[in-house]
């Protein structure tokens, strides 16, 4: 006999709560509200988020797999430090995936994507917005391109790498300054122009050069 409708609804609700907790904790780590070295205790976190310990435990297991936390006996989960080698690894992986994905996005891009990217670039350019808002716009620019390419596995991998990069910007102010620099904004404009023109070769080249330049800026921030 299969699961009842009530059981299925309960499981869906539990999945939804676990997803919400995971999203919340990941964002708190990425934005450095949970700082490197900080201990995350299941009981305290469950009380703070108004949930049971089960979804917190599930979220922490997922964050462990994503390498955002470490686990220590008798101490629990601890937010991972981030160092120069982490940045090198993340940017090397982005360089191996993202330019190709951007070329695919240029081939299959929609008018909706172009409009979305135009809006995100405007937000990134807007000096009246807060730095976190501009930082989010810059990250979402890359996420939108990865989503348009339609490679779900690559998109899932890149999501973690984007979060790692964003976390660096929050932890190191000099890295954050780069997000609103002329070099960053001009690179995003070049990528957007290539996507608009459906120029796969230029889109790939523009993204590759952008990531190489961003990598150097991030390394200089340490």
Short mmCIF file of C-alpha atoms in Angstrom, two decimals:
data_model
loop_
_atom_site.label_atom_id
_atom_site.label_comp_id
_atom_site.label_asym_id
_atom_site.label_seq_id
_atom_site.Cartn_x
_atom_site.Cartn_y
_atom_site.Cartn_z
CA UNK A 1 0.00 0.00 0.00
CA UNK A 2 1.43 3.38 -1.03
CA UNK A 3 1.78 6.50 1.13
CA UNK A 4 -1.40 8.33 2.02
CA UNK A 5 -2.10 11.87 0.84
CA UNK A 6 -1.60 13.12 4.40
CA UNK A 7 1.83 11.47 4.59
CA UNK A 8 2.82 12.93 1.23
CA UNK A 9 1.78 16.43 2.33
CA UNK A 10 3.72 16.06 5.58
CA UNK A 11 6.83 14.98 3.69
CA UNK A 12 6.46 17.94 1.32
CA UNK A 13 6.11 20.32 4.26
CA UNK A 14 9.20 18.84 5.91
CA UNK A 15 11.17 19.18 2.68
CA UNK A 16 10.04 22.80 2.40
CA UNK A 17 11.14 23.60 5.95
CA UNK A 18 14.50 21.88 5.43
CA UNK A 19 15.02 23.83 2.20
CA UNK A 20 14.16 27.12 3.91
CA UNK A 21 16.59 26.41 6.76
CA UNK A 22 19.33 25.47 4.29
CA UNK A 23 18.78 28.65 2.30
CA UNK A 24 18.84 30.75 5.46
CA UNK A 25 22.02 29.25 6.88
CA UNK A 26 23.80 29.32 3.53
CA UNK A 27 22.95 33.00 3.09
CA UNK A 28 24.11 33.79 6.61
CA UNK A 29 27.45 32.13 5.88
CA UNK A 30 27.83 33.72 2.43
CA UNK A 31 27.05 37.19 3.80
CA UNK A 32 29.40 36.61 6.77
CA UNK A 33 26.63 37.00 9.35
CA UNK A 34 27.90 33.60 10.43
CA UNK A 35 31.63 34.22 10.52
CA UNK A 36 34.50 31.82 9.81
CA UNK A 37 35.25 29.76 12.92
CA UNK A 38 31.80 30.33 14.42
CA UNK A 39 30.13 27.26 15.93
CA UNK A 40 26.61 26.43 14.73
CA UNK A 41 24.70 24.52 17.39
CA UNK A 42 21.63 22.57 16.33
CA UNK A 43 19.51 23.36 19.38
CA UNK A 44 20.24 27.09 19.37
CA UNK A 45 19.77 27.37 15.61
CA UNK A 46 16.47 25.48 15.71
CA UNK A 47 15.16 27.81 18.42
CA UNK A 48 16.33 30.89 16.52
CA UNK A 49 14.67 29.80 13.29
CA UNK A 50 11.55 28.43 14.97
CA UNK A 51 11.93 24.87 13.69
CA UNK A 52 12.78 21.44 15.05
CA UNK A 53 16.35 20.15 15.11
CA UNK A 54 15.74 17.75 12.20
CA UNK A 55 15.70 20.32 9.35
CA UNK A 56 18.67 22.09 10.95
CA UNK A 57 20.61 18.83 11.01
CA UNK A 58 19.69 18.14 7.38
CA UNK A 59 20.76 21.65 6.36
CA UNK A 60 24.08 21.31 8.15
CA UNK A 61 24.74 17.99 6.41
CA UNK A 62 24.14 19.71 3.07
CA UNK A 63 26.43 22.59 4.00
CA UNK A 64 29.09 20.08 5.04
CA UNK A 65 28.86 18.51 1.58
CA UNK A 66 29.09 21.99 -0.01
CA UNK A 67 32.21 22.65 2.10
CA UNK A 68 30.79 25.67 3.93
CA UNK A 69 31.12 24.04 7.34
CA UNK A 70 33.28 21.46 9.09
CA UNK A 71 32.29 19.08 11.85
CA UNK A 72 34.35 18.38 14.97
CA UNK A 73 33.70 15.77 17.68
CA UNK A 74 32.12 17.27 20.82
CA UNK A 75 32.19 20.70 19.21
CA UNK A 76 29.71 20.39 16.39
CA UNK A 77 29.58 22.27 13.12
CA UNK A 78 31.96 25.16 12.53
CA UNK A 79 31.89 27.66 9.67
CA UNK A 80 34.89 27.04 7.41
CA UNK A 81 37.65 29.57 7.09
CA UNK A 82 38.38 30.77 3.56
CA UNK A 83 41.93 31.20 2.33
CA UNK A 84 43.88 32.08 -0.76
CA UNK A 85 44.02 28.47 -1.96
CA UNK A 86 40.23 28.24 -1.72
CA UNK A 87 39.90 31.24 -4.02
CA UNK A 88 42.39 29.80 -6.49
CA UNK A 89 40.50 26.51 -6.61
CA UNK A 90 37.08 28.14 -6.98
CA UNK A 91 38.21 30.50 -9.73
CA UNK A 92 40.05 27.72 -11.58
CA UNK A 93 36.86 25.66 -11.57
CA UNK A 94 34.78 28.62 -12.72
CA UNK A 95 37.26 29.22 -15.53
CA UNK A 96 36.93 25.61 -16.67
CA UNK A 97 33.12 25.73 -16.77
CA UNK A 98 31.69 29.23 -17.05
CA UNK A 99 33.14 30.46 -20.39
CA UNK A 100 31.76 27.39 -22.17
CA UNK A 101 28.40 27.80 -20.46
CA UNK A 102 28.33 31.45 -21.54
CA UNK A 103 28.93 30.46 -25.16
CA UNK A 104 25.98 28.07 -24.97
CA UNK A 105 23.86 30.83 -23.42
CA UNK A 106 24.74 33.09 -26.36
CA UNK A 107 23.44 30.46 -28.76
CA UNK A 108 20.15 29.80 -26.98
CA UNK A 109 19.56 33.11 -25.25
CA UNK A 110 16.09 34.63 -25.09
CA UNK A 111 14.95 38.23 -25.16
CA UNK A 112 13.83 37.72 -21.55
CA UNK A 113 17.39 36.85 -20.53
CA UNK A 114 18.76 39.97 -22.19
CA UNK A 115 16.18 42.12 -20.41
CA UNK A 116 16.99 40.43 -17.10
CA UNK A 117 20.72 41.00 -17.55
CA UNK A 118 20.15 44.64 -18.53
CA UNK A 119 18.20 45.13 -15.31
CA UNK A 120 20.87 43.46 -13.21
CA UNK A 121 23.63 45.54 -14.79
CA UNK A 122 21.62 48.70 -14.10
CA UNK A 123 21.33 47.67 -10.44
CA UNK A 124 25.05 46.98 -10.28
CA UNK A 125 25.74 50.43 -11.78
CA UNK A 126 23.30 52.27 -9.50
CA UNK A 127 25.35 54.14 -6.91
CA UNK A 128 22.22 54.91 -4.88
CA UNK A 129 21.89 51.21 -4.00
CA UNK A 130 23.66 49.59 -1.06
CA UNK A 131 26.83 47.62 -1.63
CA UNK A 132 25.11 44.29 -0.76
CA UNK A 133 22.40 45.05 -3.35
CA UNK A 134 25.02 45.76 -6.01
CA UNK A 135 26.94 42.65 -5.00
CA UNK A 136 23.79 40.54 -5.32
CA UNK A 137 23.12 42.00 -8.77
CA UNK A 138 26.64 41.08 -9.89
CA UNK A 139 26.24 37.51 -8.65
CA UNK A 140 22.76 37.17 -10.16
CA UNK A 141 24.18 38.30 -13.51
CA UNK A 142 26.33 35.18 -13.59
CA UNK A 143 23.57 32.94 -12.22
CA UNK A 144 21.14 34.04 -14.92
CA UNK A 145 23.62 33.19 -17.67
CA UNK A 146 24.32 29.76 -16.17
CA UNK A 147 20.59 29.08 -15.90
CA UNK A 148 19.94 30.03 -19.54
CA UNK A 149 22.55 27.51 -20.76
CA UNK A 150 20.30 24.70 -19.54
CA UNK A 151 23.00 22.44 -18.07
CA UNK A 152 21.53 21.68 -14.65
CA UNK A 153 24.60 19.87 -13.33
CA UNK A 154 26.89 22.72 -14.28
CA UNK A 155 24.42 25.20 -12.83
CA UNK A 156 24.38 23.36 -9.48
CA UNK A 157 28.18 23.31 -9.36
CA UNK A 158 28.44 26.97 -10.29
CA UNK A 159 25.88 27.95 -7.64
CA UNK A 160 28.28 26.83 -4.92
CA UNK A 161 31.23 28.54 -6.62
CA UNK A 162 29.24 31.76 -6.97
CA UNK A 163 28.40 31.62 -3.27
CA UNK A 164 32.06 31.06 -2.38
CA UNK A 165 33.05 34.07 -4.50
CA UNK A 166 30.34 36.25 -2.94
CA UNK A 167 31.45 35.19 0.52
CA UNK A 168 34.95 36.42 -0.27
CA UNK A 169 33.55 39.83 -1.15
CA UNK A 170 31.82 40.07 2.22
CA UNK A 171 34.88 38.93 4.16
CA UNK A 172 37.46 41.08 2.40
CA UNK A 173 36.45 44.72 1.76
CA UNK A 174 39.05 45.23 -0.96
CA UNK A 175 37.41 42.42 -2.93
CA UNK A 176 34.01 44.07 -2.55
CA UNK A 177 35.35 47.32 -4.01
CA UNK A 178 36.11 45.49 -7.23
CA UNK A 179 32.42 44.65 -7.80
CA UNK A 180 31.63 48.31 -8.48
CA UNK A 181 34.87 49.09 -10.32
CA UNK A 182 34.95 50.24 -13.95
CA UNK A 183 36.75 47.05 -14.95
CA UNK A 184 33.99 44.86 -13.50
CA UNK A 185 31.17 46.87 -15.01
CA UNK A 186 32.80 47.08 -18.43
CA UNK A 187 33.38 43.32 -18.40
CA UNK A 188 29.71 42.65 -17.67
CA UNK A 189 28.70 45.05 -20.43
CA UNK A 190 30.98 43.27 -22.90
CA UNK A 191 29.51 39.88 -21.93
CA UNK A 192 25.97 41.23 -22.27
CA UNK A 193 26.73 42.74 -25.69
CA UNK A 194 28.10 39.39 -26.89
CA UNK A 195 25.02 37.55 -25.64
CA UNK A 196 22.75 40.11 -27.29
CA UNK A 197 24.57 39.58 -30.60
CA UNK A 198 24.49 35.78 -30.18
CA UNK A 199 28.27 35.84 -30.66
CA UNK A 200 29.36 32.58 -29.02
CA UNK A 201 33.10 33.08 -29.50
CA UNK A 202 33.04 36.61 -28.10
CA UNK A 203 30.80 35.58 -25.20
CA UNK A 204 33.22 32.82 -24.25
CA UNK A 205 36.26 35.08 -24.60
CA UNK A 206 34.64 37.94 -22.67
CA UNK A 207 33.69 35.68 -19.78
CA UNK A 208 37.13 34.05 -19.67
CA UNK A 209 38.94 37.40 -19.57
CA UNK A 210 36.48 38.69 -16.97
CA UNK A 211 37.08 35.73 -14.66
CA UNK A 212 40.85 35.96 -15.04
CA UNK A 213 40.76 39.65 -14.16
CA UNK A 214 38.39 39.02 -11.22
CA UNK A 215 40.64 36.23 -9.98
CA UNK A 216 43.59 38.59 -9.80
CA UNK A 217 41.49 41.19 -7.99
CA UNK A 218 40.33 38.62 -5.43
CA UNK A 219 43.87 37.39 -4.82
CA UNK A 220 45.06 40.96 -4.30
CA UNK A 221 42.41 41.43 -1.62
CA UNK A 222 44.13 39.00 0.77
#
